[in-house]
Amino acid sequence: MNVQPYLMFNGRTEEAIAFYTVAIGARLTTLMRFKDAPDPPPPGMMPQDWGDKVMHSSFTVGDAELLASDGCQSDGAAFAGISLALTVASPEEAEAAFAALKEGGEVTMPLAPTFFAPRFGTLTDRFGVSWLIVASAI
């Protein structure tokens, strides 16, 4: 059994994956477009001009595989009640990842030493995804 996050970016999946590739070393492993599906979606299921949008994708960050799609809506993505935790090996890696992911986003807890980790902080990135950044304990 395996549980994986499936992120719906509502039209911004390619942009998000490109951002994560630079920010935290994500690697795209699969990308399928709506126009490549063997059957068209039911009428009215998605915006008319979404043939080139991402129907399904997967990408890795370290050993974790994340799934993503543009979904079937063009309104803004809403990631409520969930955060992605990114655990890195050192405070320096935490600082680099935090700085990259906060670009265009919002810091909700500045990255700082804590009683449980040499660095911990939280932010919401430019796509609305909440992140917990933690450096492994020394």
PDB file of C-alpha atoms in Angstrom:
ATOM      1  CA  MET A   1       0.000   0.000   0.000  1.00  0.00           C
ATOM      2  CA  ASN A   2       1.208   3.502  -0.797  1.00  0.00           C
ATOM      3  CA  VAL A   3      -0.284   6.944  -0.141  1.00  0.00           C
ATOM      4  CA  GLN A   4       0.816   9.780  -2.417  1.00  0.00           C
ATOM      5  CA  PRO A   5      -0.174  13.420  -2.613  1.00  0.00           C
ATOM      6  CA  TYR A   6      -2.119  14.298  -5.778  1.00  0.00           C
ATOM      7  CA  LEU A   7      -1.908  18.049  -6.301  1.00  0.00           C
ATOM      8  CA  MET A   8      -4.471  19.882  -8.465  1.00  0.00           C
ATOM      9  CA  PHE A   9      -2.945  23.055  -9.866  1.00  0.00           C
ATOM     10  CA  ASN A  10      -5.966  24.154 -11.945  1.00  0.00           C
ATOM     11  CA  GLY A  11      -4.039  25.110 -15.065  1.00  0.00           C
ATOM     12  CA  ARG A  12      -0.580  25.725 -13.570  1.00  0.00           C
ATOM     13  CA  THR A  13       0.910  22.216 -13.302  1.00  0.00           C
ATOM     14  CA  GLU A  14       3.735  22.708 -15.802  1.00  0.00           C
ATOM     15  CA  GLU A  15       4.642  26.024 -14.188  1.00  0.00           C
ATOM     16  CA  ALA A  16       4.616  24.414 -10.732  1.00  0.00           C
ATOM     17  CA  ILE A  17       6.794  21.470 -11.756  1.00  0.00           C
ATOM     18  CA  ALA A  18       9.269  23.807 -13.461  1.00  0.00           C
ATOM     19  CA  PHE A  19       9.410  25.875 -10.252  1.00  0.00           C
ATOM     20  CA  TYR A  20       9.932  22.803  -8.048  1.00  0.00           C
ATOM     21  CA  THR A  21      12.633  21.539 -10.419  1.00  0.00           C
ATOM     22  CA  VAL A  22      14.690  24.668  -9.795  1.00  0.00           C
ATOM     23  CA  ALA A  23      13.676  25.240  -6.158  1.00  0.00           C
ATOM     24  CA  ILE A  24      14.068  21.743  -4.701  1.00  0.00           C
ATOM     25  CA  GLY A  25      15.441  19.496  -7.447  1.00  0.00           C
ATOM     26  CA  ALA A  26      12.168  17.889  -8.556  1.00  0.00           C
ATOM     27  CA  ARG A  27      12.371  15.537 -11.552  1.00  0.00           C
ATOM     28  CA  LEU A  28       9.468  15.059 -13.957  1.00  0.00           C
ATOM     29  CA  THR A  29       8.771  11.361 -14.598  1.00  0.00           C
ATOM     30  CA  THR A  30       5.392  11.350 -16.400  1.00  0.00           C
ATOM     31  CA  LEU A  31       3.300  13.936 -18.217  1.00  0.00           C
ATOM     32  CA  MET A  32       0.064  13.266 -20.127  1.00  0.00           C
ATOM     33  CA  ARG A  33      -2.068  15.935 -21.739  1.00  0.00           C
ATOM     34  CA  PHE A  34      -5.855  15.992 -22.059  1.00  0.00           C
ATOM     35  CA  LYS A  35      -5.572  16.043 -25.867  1.00  0.00           C
ATOM     36  CA  ASP A  36      -3.728  12.696 -25.757  1.00  0.00           C
ATOM     37  CA  ALA A  37      -6.520  10.837 -23.954  1.00  0.00           C
ATOM     38  CA  PRO A  38      -8.084   8.098 -26.116  1.00  0.00           C
ATOM     39  CA  ASP A  39     -11.577   9.493 -25.490  1.00  0.00           C
ATOM     40  CA  PRO A  40     -12.607  13.138 -25.139  1.00  0.00           C
ATOM     41  CA  PRO A  41     -13.967  14.270 -21.772  1.00  0.00           C
ATOM     42  CA  PRO A  42     -17.726  14.645 -21.415  1.00  0.00           C
ATOM     43  CA  PRO A  43     -19.031  17.997 -22.729  1.00  0.00           C
ATOM     44  CA  GLY A  44     -18.692  20.805 -20.181  1.00  0.00           C
ATOM     45  CA  MET A  45     -16.314  18.855 -17.924  1.00  0.00           C
ATOM     46  CA  MET A  46     -13.377  21.210 -18.502  1.00  0.00           C
ATOM     47  CA  PRO A  47     -12.626  24.527 -20.196  1.00  0.00           C
ATOM     48  CA  GLN A  48     -12.684  24.411 -24.019  1.00  0.00           C
ATOM     49  CA  ASP A  49      -9.019  25.356 -24.557  1.00  0.00           C
ATOM     50  CA  TRP A  50      -7.479  22.805 -22.190  1.00  0.00           C
ATOM     51  CA  GLY A  51      -6.219  20.228 -24.702  1.00  0.00           C
ATOM     52  CA  ASP A  52      -2.605  21.127 -23.941  1.00  0.00           C
ATOM     53  CA  LYS A  53      -3.150  21.192 -20.169  1.00  0.00           C
ATOM     54  CA  VAL A  54      -1.827  18.404 -17.953  1.00  0.00           C
ATOM     55  CA  MET A  55      -4.262  15.538 -17.395  1.00  0.00           C
ATOM     56  CA  HIS A  56      -1.807  13.601 -15.207  1.00  0.00           C
ATOM     57  CA  SER A  57       1.814  13.929 -14.198  1.00  0.00           C
ATOM     58  CA  SER A  58       4.232  12.556 -11.686  1.00  0.00           C
ATOM     59  CA  PHE A  59       7.451  13.990 -10.383  1.00  0.00           C
ATOM     60  CA  THR A  60       9.916  13.067  -7.706  1.00  0.00           C
ATOM     61  CA  VAL A  61      11.491  15.100  -4.944  1.00  0.00           C
ATOM     62  CA  GLY A  62      14.226  12.989  -3.439  1.00  0.00           C
ATOM     63  CA  ASP A  63      12.705   9.541  -2.911  1.00  0.00           C
ATOM     64  CA  ALA A  64       9.108  10.800  -2.814  1.00  0.00           C
ATOM     65  CA  GLU A  65       6.791  10.653  -5.813  1.00  0.00           C
ATOM     66  CA  LEU A  66       4.126  13.328  -6.119  1.00  0.00           C
ATOM     67  CA  LEU A  67       1.263  13.310  -8.607  1.00  0.00           C
ATOM     68  CA  ALA A  68      -0.241  16.418 -10.166  1.00  0.00           C
ATOM     69  CA  SER A  69      -2.863  17.549 -12.654  1.00  0.00           C
ATOM     70  CA  ASP A  70      -4.413  20.708 -13.999  1.00  0.00           C
ATOM     71  CA  GLY A  71      -7.721  19.111 -13.055  1.00  0.00           C
ATOM     72  CA  CYS A  72     -10.842  20.238 -14.850  1.00  0.00           C
ATOM     73  CA  GLN A  73     -11.191  23.769 -13.523  1.00  0.00           C
ATOM     74  CA  SER A  74      -9.478  27.041 -14.253  1.00  0.00           C
ATOM     75  CA  ASP A  75     -10.258  28.673 -10.898  1.00  0.00           C
ATOM     76  CA  GLY A  76      -7.474  28.939  -8.366  1.00  0.00           C
ATOM     77  CA  ALA A  77      -6.074  25.862  -6.659  1.00  0.00           C
ATOM     78  CA  ALA A  78      -7.077  25.456  -3.011  1.00  0.00           C
ATOM     79  CA  PHE A  79      -4.830  23.313  -0.835  1.00  0.00           C
ATOM     80  CA  ALA A  80      -6.587  23.374   2.533  1.00  0.00           C
ATOM     81  CA  GLY A  81      -5.840  21.175   5.496  1.00  0.00           C
ATOM     82  CA  ILE A  82      -2.658  19.626   4.118  1.00  0.00           C
ATOM     83  CA  SER A  83       1.048  20.438   4.052  1.00  0.00           C
ATOM     84  CA  LEU A  84       3.987  18.783   2.349  1.00  0.00           C
ATOM     85  CA  ALA A  85       6.878  18.115   4.710  1.00  0.00           C
ATOM     86  CA  LEU A  86      10.328  18.442   3.159  1.00  0.00           C
ATOM     87  CA  THR A  87      13.020  16.916   5.348  1.00  0.00           C
ATOM     88  CA  VAL A  88      16.609  17.695   4.410  1.00  0.00           C
ATOM     89  CA  ALA A  89      19.950  16.588   5.827  1.00  0.00           C
ATOM     90  CA  SER A  90      21.388  19.902   7.031  1.00  0.00           C
ATOM     91  CA  PRO A  91      20.497  23.420   8.147  1.00  0.00           C
ATOM     92  CA  GLU A  92      22.151  24.742   4.966  1.00  0.00           C
ATOM     93  CA  GLU A  93      19.889  22.594   2.774  1.00  0.00           C
ATOM     94  CA  ALA A  94      16.874  23.742   4.799  1.00  0.00           C
ATOM     95  CA  GLU A  95      17.847  27.371   4.294  1.00  0.00           C
ATOM     96  CA  ALA A  96      18.313  26.909   0.531  1.00  0.00           C
ATOM     97  CA  ALA A  97      15.010  25.050   0.080  1.00  0.00           C
ATOM     98  CA  PHE A  98      13.133  27.536   2.256  1.00  0.00           C
ATOM     99  CA  ALA A  99      14.539  30.523   0.376  1.00  0.00           C
ATOM    100  CA  ALA A 100      13.663  28.985  -2.996  1.00  0.00           C
ATOM    101  CA  LEU A 101      10.138  27.860  -2.079  1.00  0.00           C
ATOM    102  CA  LYS A 102       9.185  31.164  -0.424  1.00  0.00           C
ATOM    103  CA  GLU A 103       9.905  33.085  -3.656  1.00  0.00           C
ATOM    104  CA  GLY A 104       6.526  34.570  -4.590  1.00  0.00           C
ATOM    105  CA  GLY A 105       4.884  32.860  -1.618  1.00  0.00           C
ATOM    106  CA  GLU A 106       4.264  33.676   2.029  1.00  0.00           C
ATOM    107  CA  VAL A 107       6.253  32.694   5.106  1.00  0.00           C
ATOM    108  CA  THR A 108       3.976  31.446   7.879  1.00  0.00           C
ATOM    109  CA  MET A 109       6.779  30.596  10.345  1.00  0.00           C
ATOM    110  CA  PRO A 110      10.325  31.795   9.697  1.00  0.00           C
ATOM    111  CA  LEU A 111      12.997  29.132   9.410  1.00  0.00           C
ATOM    112  CA  ALA A 112      14.825  28.909  12.740  1.00  0.00           C
ATOM    113  CA  PRO A 113      16.395  26.473  15.189  1.00  0.00           C
ATOM    114  CA  THR A 114      13.861  24.626  17.354  1.00  0.00           C
ATOM    115  CA  PHE A 115      14.021  22.154  20.222  1.00  0.00           C
ATOM    116  CA  PHE A 116      13.318  19.299  17.794  1.00  0.00           C
ATOM    117  CA  ALA A 117      15.424  20.252  14.770  1.00  0.00           C
ATOM    118  CA  PRO A 118      18.353  22.485  13.858  1.00  0.00           C
ATOM    119  CA  ARG A 119      16.012  24.304  11.420  1.00  0.00           C
ATOM    120  CA  PHE A 120      12.243  24.313  10.991  1.00  0.00           C
ATOM    121  CA  GLY A 121       9.914  26.700   9.198  1.00  0.00           C
ATOM    122  CA  THR A 122       6.650  26.823   7.294  1.00  0.00           C
ATOM    123  CA  LEU A 123       5.501  28.645   4.195  1.00  0.00           C
ATOM    124  CA  THR A 124       2.902  28.682   1.483  1.00  0.00           C
ATOM    125  CA  ASP A 125       4.447  28.750  -1.983  1.00  0.00           C
ATOM    126  CA  ARG A 126       3.298  30.792  -4.989  1.00  0.00           C
ATOM    127  CA  PHE A 127       0.907  27.978  -5.990  1.00  0.00           C
ATOM    128  CA  GLY A 128      -0.820  27.842  -2.612  1.00  0.00           C
ATOM    129  CA  VAL A 129       0.932  24.650  -1.443  1.00  0.00           C
ATOM    130  CA  SER A 130       1.814  24.634   2.263  1.00  0.00           C
ATOM    131  CA  TRP A 131       5.301  23.366   3.122  1.00  0.00           C
ATOM    132  CA  LEU A 132       7.004  22.330   6.354  1.00  0.00           C
ATOM    133  CA  ILE A 133      10.779  22.523   5.963  1.00  0.00           C
ATOM    134  CA  VAL A 134      12.811  20.609   8.531  1.00  0.00           C
ATOM    135  CA  ALA A 135      16.484  19.837   8.824  1.00  0.00           C
ATOM    136  CA  SER A 136      17.178  16.431  10.337  1.00  0.00           C
ATOM    137  CA  ALA A 137      18.247  16.513  13.961  1.00  0.00           C
ATOM    138  CA  ILE A 138      21.994  16.637  14.524  1.00  0.00           C
TER     139      ILE A 138
END
